[in-house]
Short mmCIF file of C-alpha atoms in Angstrom, two decimals:
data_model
loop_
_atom_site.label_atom_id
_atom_site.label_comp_id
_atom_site.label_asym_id
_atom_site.label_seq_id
_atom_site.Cartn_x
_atom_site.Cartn_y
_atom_site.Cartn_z
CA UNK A 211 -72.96 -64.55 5.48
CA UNK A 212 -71.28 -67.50 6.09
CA UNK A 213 -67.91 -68.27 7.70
CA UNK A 214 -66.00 -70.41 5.61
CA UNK A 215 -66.06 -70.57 1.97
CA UNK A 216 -67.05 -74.67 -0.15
CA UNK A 217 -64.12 -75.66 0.07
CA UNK A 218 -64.00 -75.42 3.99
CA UNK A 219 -61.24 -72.85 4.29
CA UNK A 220 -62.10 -69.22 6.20
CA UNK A 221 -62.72 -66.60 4.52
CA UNK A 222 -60.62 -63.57 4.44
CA UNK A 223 -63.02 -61.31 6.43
CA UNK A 224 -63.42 -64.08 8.94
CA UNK A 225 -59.74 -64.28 9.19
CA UNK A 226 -59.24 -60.23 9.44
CA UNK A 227 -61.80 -60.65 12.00
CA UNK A 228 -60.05 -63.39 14.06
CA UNK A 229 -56.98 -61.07 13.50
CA UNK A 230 -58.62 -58.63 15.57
CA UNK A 231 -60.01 -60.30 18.38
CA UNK A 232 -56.50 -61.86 18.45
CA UNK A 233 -54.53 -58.47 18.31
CA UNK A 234 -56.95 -57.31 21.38
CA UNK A 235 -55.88 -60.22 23.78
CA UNK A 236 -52.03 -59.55 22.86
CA UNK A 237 -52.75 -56.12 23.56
CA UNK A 238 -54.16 -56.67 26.96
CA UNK A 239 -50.87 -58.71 27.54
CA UNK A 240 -48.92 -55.99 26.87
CA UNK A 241 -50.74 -53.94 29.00
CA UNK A 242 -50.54 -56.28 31.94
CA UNK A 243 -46.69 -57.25 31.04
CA UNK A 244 -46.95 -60.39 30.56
CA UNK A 245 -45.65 -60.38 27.04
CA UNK A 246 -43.59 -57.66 25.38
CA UNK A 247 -44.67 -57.17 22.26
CA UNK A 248 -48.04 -57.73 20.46
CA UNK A 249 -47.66 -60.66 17.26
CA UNK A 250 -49.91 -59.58 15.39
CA UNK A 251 -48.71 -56.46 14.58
CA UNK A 252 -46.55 -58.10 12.58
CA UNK A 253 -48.86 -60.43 10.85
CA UNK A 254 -49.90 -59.82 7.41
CA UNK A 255 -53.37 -59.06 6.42
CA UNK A 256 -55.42 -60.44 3.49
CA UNK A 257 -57.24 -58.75 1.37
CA UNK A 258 -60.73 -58.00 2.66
CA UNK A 259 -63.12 -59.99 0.02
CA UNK A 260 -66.64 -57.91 -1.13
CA UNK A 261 -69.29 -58.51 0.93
CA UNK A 262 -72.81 -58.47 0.11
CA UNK A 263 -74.80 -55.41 1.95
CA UNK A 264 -77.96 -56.44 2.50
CA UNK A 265 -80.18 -53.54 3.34
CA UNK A 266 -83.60 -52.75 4.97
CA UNK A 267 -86.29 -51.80 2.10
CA UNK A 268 -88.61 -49.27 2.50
CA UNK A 269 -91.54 -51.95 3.08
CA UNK A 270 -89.37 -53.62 5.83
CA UNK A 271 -88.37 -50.51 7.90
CA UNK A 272 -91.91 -49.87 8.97
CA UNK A 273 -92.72 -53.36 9.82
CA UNK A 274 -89.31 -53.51 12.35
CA UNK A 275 -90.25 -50.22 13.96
CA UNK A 276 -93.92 -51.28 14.44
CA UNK A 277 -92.62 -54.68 15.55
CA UNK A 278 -90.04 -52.77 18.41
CA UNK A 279 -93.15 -51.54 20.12
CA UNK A 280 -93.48 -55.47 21.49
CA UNK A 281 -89.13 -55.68 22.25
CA UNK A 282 -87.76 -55.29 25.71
CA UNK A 283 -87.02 -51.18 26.11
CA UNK A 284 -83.14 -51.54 25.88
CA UNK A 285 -83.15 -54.29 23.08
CA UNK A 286 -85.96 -51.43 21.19
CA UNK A 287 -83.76 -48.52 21.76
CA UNK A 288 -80.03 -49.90 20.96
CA UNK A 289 -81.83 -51.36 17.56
CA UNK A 290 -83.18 -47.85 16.89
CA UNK A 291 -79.59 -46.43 17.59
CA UNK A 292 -78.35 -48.86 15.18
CA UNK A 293 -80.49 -47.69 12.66
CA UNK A 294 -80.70 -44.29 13.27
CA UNK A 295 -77.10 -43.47 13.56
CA UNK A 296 -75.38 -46.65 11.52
CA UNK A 297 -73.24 -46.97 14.78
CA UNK A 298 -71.88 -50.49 15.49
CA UNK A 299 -73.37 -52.57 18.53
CA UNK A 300 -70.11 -52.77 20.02
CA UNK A 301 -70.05 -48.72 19.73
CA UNK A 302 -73.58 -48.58 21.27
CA UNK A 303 -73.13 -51.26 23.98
CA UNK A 304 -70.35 -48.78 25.10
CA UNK A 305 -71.92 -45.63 25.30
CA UNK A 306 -72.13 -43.91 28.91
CA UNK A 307 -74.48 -40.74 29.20
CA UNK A 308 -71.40 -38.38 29.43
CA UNK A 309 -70.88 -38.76 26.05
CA UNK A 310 -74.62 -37.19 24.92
CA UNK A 311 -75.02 -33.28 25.15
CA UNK A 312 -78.56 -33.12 25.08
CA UNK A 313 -78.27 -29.30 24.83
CA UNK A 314 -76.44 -29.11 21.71
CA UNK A 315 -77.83 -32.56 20.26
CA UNK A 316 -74.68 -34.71 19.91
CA UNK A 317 -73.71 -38.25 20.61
CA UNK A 318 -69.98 -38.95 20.80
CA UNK A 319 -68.65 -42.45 20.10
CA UNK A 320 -65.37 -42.42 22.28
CA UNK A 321 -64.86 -46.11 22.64
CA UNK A 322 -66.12 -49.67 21.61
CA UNK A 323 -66.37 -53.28 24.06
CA UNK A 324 -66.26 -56.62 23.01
CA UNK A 325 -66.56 -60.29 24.46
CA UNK A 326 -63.50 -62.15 24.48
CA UNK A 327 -63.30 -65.82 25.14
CA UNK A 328 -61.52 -66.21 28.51
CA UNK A 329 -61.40 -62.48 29.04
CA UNK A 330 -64.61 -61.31 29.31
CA UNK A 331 -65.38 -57.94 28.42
CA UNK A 332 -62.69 -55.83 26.76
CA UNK A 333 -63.42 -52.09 26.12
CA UNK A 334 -61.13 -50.17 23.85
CA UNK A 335 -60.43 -47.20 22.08
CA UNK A 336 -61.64 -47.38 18.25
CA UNK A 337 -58.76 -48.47 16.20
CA UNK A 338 -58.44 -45.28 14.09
CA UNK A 339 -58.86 -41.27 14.53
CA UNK A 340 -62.07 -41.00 12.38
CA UNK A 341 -63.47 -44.10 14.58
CA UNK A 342 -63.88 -40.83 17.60
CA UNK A 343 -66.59 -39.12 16.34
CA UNK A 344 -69.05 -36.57 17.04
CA UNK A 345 -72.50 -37.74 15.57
CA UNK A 346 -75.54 -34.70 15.37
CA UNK A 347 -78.82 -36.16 16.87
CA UNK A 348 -82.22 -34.59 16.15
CA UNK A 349 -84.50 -33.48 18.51
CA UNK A 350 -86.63 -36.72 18.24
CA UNK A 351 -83.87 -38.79 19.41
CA UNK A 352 -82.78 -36.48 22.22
CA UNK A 353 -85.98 -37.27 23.38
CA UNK A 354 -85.79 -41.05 23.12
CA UNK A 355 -83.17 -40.97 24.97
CA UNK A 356 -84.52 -38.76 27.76
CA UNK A 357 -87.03 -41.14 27.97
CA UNK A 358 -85.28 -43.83 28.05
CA UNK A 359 -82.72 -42.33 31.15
CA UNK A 360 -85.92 -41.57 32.97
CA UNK A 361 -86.74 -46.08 32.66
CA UNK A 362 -83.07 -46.73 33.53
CA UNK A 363 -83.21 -44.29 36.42
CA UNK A 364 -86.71 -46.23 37.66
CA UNK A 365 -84.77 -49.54 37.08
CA UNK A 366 -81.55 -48.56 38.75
CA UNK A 367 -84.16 -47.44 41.89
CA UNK A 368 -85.69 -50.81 42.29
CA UNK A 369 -82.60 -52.63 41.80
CA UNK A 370 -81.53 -50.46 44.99
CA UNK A 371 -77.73 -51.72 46.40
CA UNK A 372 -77.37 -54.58 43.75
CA UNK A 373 -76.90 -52.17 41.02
CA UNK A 374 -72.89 -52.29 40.13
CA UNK A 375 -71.39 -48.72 40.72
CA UNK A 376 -68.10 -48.49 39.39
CA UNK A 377 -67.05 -49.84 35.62
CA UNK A 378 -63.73 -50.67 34.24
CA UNK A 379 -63.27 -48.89 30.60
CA UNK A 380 -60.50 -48.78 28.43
CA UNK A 381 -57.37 -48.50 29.56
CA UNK A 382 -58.03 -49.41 32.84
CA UNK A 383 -59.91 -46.38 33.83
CA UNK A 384 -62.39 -46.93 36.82
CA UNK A 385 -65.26 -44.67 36.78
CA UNK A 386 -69.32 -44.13 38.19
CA UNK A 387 -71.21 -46.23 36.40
CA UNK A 388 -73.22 -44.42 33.78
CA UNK A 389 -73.81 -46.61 30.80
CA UNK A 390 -76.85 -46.53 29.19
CA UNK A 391 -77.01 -50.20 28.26
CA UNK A 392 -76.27 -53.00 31.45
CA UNK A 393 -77.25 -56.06 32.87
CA UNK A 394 -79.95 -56.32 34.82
CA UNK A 395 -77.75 -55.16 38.13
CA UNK A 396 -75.63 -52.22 36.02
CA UNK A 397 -73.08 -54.58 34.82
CA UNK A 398 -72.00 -53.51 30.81
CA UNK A 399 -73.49 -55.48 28.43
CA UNK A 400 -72.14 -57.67 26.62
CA UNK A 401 -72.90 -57.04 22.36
CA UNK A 402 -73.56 -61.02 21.86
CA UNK A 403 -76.67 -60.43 23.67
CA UNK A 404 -77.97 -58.12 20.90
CA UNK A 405 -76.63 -60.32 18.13
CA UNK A 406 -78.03 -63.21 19.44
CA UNK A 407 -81.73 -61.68 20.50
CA UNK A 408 -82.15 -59.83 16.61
CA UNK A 409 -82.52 -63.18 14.72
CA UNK A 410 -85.09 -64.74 17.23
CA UNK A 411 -86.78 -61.18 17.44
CA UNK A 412 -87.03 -60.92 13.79
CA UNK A 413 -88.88 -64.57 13.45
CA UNK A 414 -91.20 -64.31 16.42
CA UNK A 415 -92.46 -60.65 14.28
CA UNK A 416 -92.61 -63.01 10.66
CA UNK A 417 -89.39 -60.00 9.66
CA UNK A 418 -86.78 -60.48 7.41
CA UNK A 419 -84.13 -62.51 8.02
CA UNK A 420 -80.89 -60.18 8.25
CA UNK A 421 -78.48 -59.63 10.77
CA UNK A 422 -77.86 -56.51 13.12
CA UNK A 423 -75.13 -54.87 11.28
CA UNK A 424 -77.54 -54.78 8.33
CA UNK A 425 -78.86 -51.78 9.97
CA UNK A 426 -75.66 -49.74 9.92
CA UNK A 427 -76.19 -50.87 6.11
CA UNK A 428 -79.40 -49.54 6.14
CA UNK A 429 -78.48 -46.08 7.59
CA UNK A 430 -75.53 -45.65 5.07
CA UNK A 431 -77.50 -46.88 1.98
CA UNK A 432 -80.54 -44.13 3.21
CA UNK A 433 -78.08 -41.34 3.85
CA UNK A 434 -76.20 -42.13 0.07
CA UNK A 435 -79.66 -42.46 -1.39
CA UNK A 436 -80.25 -38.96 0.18
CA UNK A 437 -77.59 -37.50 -1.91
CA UNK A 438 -75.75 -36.80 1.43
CA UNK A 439 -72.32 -36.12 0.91
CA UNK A 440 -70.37 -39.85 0.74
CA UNK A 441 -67.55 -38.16 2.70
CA UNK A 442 -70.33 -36.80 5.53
CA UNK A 443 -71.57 -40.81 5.14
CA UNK A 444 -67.88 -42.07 5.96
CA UNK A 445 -67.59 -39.77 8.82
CA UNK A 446 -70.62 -40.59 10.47
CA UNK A 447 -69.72 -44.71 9.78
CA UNK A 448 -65.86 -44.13 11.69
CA UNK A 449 -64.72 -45.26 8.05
CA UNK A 450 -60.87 -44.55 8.43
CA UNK A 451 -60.77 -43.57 4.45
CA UNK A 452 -63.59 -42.69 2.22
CA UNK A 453 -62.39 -44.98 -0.58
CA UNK A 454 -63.62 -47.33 1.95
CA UNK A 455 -67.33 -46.04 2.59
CA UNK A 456 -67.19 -46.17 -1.78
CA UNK A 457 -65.73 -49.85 -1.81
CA UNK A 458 -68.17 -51.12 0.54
CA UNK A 459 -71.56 -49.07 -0.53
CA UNK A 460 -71.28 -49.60 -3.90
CA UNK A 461 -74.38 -51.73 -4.75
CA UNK A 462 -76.33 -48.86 -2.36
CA UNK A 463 -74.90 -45.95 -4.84
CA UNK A 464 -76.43 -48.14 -7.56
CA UNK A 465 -79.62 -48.93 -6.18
CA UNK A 466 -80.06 -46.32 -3.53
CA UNK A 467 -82.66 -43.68 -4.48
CA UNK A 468 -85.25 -46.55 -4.83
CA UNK A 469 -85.24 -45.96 -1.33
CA UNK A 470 -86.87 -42.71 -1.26
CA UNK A 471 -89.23 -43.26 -3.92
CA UNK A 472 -91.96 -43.86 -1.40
CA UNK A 473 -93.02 -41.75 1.86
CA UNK A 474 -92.92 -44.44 3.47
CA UNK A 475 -89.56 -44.50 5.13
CA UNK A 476 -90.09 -41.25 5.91
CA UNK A 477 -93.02 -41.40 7.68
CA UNK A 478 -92.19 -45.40 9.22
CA UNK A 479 -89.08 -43.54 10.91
CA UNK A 480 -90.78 -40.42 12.05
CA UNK A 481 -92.95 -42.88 14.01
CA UNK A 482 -89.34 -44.03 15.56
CA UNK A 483 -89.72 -42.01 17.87
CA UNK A 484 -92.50 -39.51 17.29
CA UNK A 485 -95.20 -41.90 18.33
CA UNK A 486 -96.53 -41.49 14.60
CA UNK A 487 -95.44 -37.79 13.59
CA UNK A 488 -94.36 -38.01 10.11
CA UNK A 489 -90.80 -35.91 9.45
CA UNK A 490 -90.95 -33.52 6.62
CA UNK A 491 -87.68 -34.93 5.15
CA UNK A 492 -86.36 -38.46 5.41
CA UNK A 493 -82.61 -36.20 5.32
CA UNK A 494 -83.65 -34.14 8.23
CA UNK A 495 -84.98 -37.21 10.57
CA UNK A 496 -80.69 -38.18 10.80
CA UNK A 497 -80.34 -35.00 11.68
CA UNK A 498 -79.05 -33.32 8.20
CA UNK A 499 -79.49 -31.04 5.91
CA UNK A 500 -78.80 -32.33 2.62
CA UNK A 501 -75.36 -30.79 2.44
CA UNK A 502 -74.40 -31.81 5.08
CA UNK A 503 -74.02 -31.37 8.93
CA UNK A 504 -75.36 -27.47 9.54
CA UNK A 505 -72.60 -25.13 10.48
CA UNK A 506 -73.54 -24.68 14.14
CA UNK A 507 -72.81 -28.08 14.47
CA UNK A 508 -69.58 -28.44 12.10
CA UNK A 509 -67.51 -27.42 14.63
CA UNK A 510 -68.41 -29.41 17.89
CA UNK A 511 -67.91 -32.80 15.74
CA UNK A 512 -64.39 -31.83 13.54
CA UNK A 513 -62.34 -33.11 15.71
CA UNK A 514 -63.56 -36.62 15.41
CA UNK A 515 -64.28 -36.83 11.83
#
C-alpha cells in the first residue's frame, strides 16, 4: 500500500497516520512542559480512505508457519502473536510478562511503543478504552509462551550484568524489566525491527509478499469467517466502535468462509504451536467457542472490551 496517491499528494491514511506520530511528540511536550498545549488536538482529521485487506489464504498460512521453524525465536513467536491474537506489533513489542495470567489463560494489552524520529522509543497508553483489553489464550499458546520465558530466561543468564534492568513505560513509570521482546542486552524493542525483518523473511522462504499487519487481517477475516460474533471480533482488535471492525472487514464478510472450506488452516495452525497436533476446531485454536468468549472468562476481560 503505497504512500502517496498519482498525483503525488499523501493519502489520507498516511496523513491520519503522520497526525498521530505528530500528536505523540506534542504530547511528550506537554508532559515535559515545554509547551502548553498539544496542536493537534485541534487539527482536523480527514476522512480515513478504504483500504484494501489483504489476507493470508488457507494455502499460505501453512507455508508461513512451516517457514517460522527457520526465523530467529523472538521474530517466530511475535509473528505467531500477530496472527494468533490480531494484536498490533506495537501492542506486542510492548508486552511485559505481568500482563499474562498463565493460570487463567489471558493476555492483557495495557499499552503500545513506538519509534519516534529524534525521540526514540515512546510507550503509551492505547488511545481509546476498548484499546485495554483482556484477550483469552488457549492452552497451546500458554505453552508457547512458557517456552519461550524459559529461552529468554537462558538468554538473560548468558547476557549476565549487560542485560538492562529497569525500563521506562508510559507515563514515565520506571519499573524491573520484564518484557518479553528486547534487544539483545534487555533493551525494548523497537517495532521497525519486525516491520523491516517480515518482507526479507517472507522472500528468503519464496512467501507471499504482504506486510505484517496483514496478519491482524488474517486473524479478523478467520474469526468473521468463523461466524464469531463481529462485536467479540472488534473487541479482541481494540476497535473503539464496531461500525469500525464492519467498515474495515467488509471484503472478509464477503469472502470469508472460503477460509474454512479446507482443514487445512485448521490443522497448519494447530501445528503453531502443537508441534503438528491438529485442533478439533479452527474456532477453538483462538481460544473460542463459537459464541463467543466462554463465561468463565467473560468476566476477567469486561473491563477492557
Amino acid at each position: 500500500m503505497g504512500h502517496t496517491q498519482k498525483d503525488g499528494k499523501l493519502n489520507n491514511n498516511t496523513v491520519i497516520r503522520y497526525q498521530a506520530m505528530l500528536s505523540s511528540i506534542f504530547k511528550k511536550g506537554v508532559q515535559w512542559g515545554l509547551i502548553n498545549e498539544n496542536p493537534c488536538s485541534r487539527a482536523e482529521h480527514p476522512k480515513a480512505e478504504e483500504i484494501d485487506v489483504r489476507v493470508l489464504t488457507e494455502e499460505e498460512i501453512p507455508k508461513l508457519l512451516d517457514a517460522l521453524l527457520d526465523a530467529p525465536p523472538q521474530y517466530s513467536v511475535i509473528t505467531q502473536l500477530a496472527l494468533l491474537l490480531g494484536a498490533r506489533r506495537g501492542e506486542i513489542c510492548a508486552l511485559r510478562w505481568s500482563d499474562i495470567d498463565f493460570e487463567k489463560g489471558t493476555l492483557s494489552i495495557k499499552r503500545t511503543v513506538q519509534s519516534i524520529p529524534g525521540i526514540g522509543l515512546v510507550f503509551n497508553t492505547p488511545k481509546t478504552r476498548r484499546g485495554k483489553r483482556c484477550l483469552r489464550i488457549g492452552a497451546d499458546c500458554v505453552e508457547l509462551l512458557q517456552e519461550y520465558r524459559r529461552y529468554q530466561k537462558a538468554e538473560r543468564f548468558r547476557i549476565g550484568s549487560a542485560w538492562v534492568r529497569k525500563v521506562t513505560l508510559e507515563n514515565g513509570k520506571v519499573v524491573d524489566n520484564d518484557m518479553l521482546f528486547t534487544k539483545w542486552n534487555g533493551e525494548p524493542m523497537d517495532p521497525d525491527i519486525i516491520s523491516s525483518w517480515f518482507p526479507k523473511f517472507l522472500e528468503a522462504h519464496d512467501l507471499p509478499d504482504v506486510n505484517f499487519h496483514s496478519l491482524r487481517h488474517s486473524n479478523a477475516s478467520i474469526l468473521i469467517a468463523a461466524h464469531v460474533p463481529i462485536t467479540t471480533v472488534s473487541g479482541r482488535l481494540g476497535h473503539a466502535q464496531t461500525s469500525t471492525t464492519l467498515n474495515y472487514y467488509a471484503s472478509a464478510l464477503q469472502l470469508g468462509t472460503h477460509l474454512l472450506h479446507k482443514e487445512g488452516v485448521v490443522r497448519a495452525i494447530g501445528r503453531l504451536v502443537l508441534g503438528g497436533q491438529d485442533m478439533s476446531s479452527l474456532v477453538e485454536r483462538f481460544g473460542f467457542t463459537a459464541k463467543g468468549p466462554t463465561h468463565r472468562h467473560w468476566s476477567a476481560c469486561r473491563a477492557y472490551l
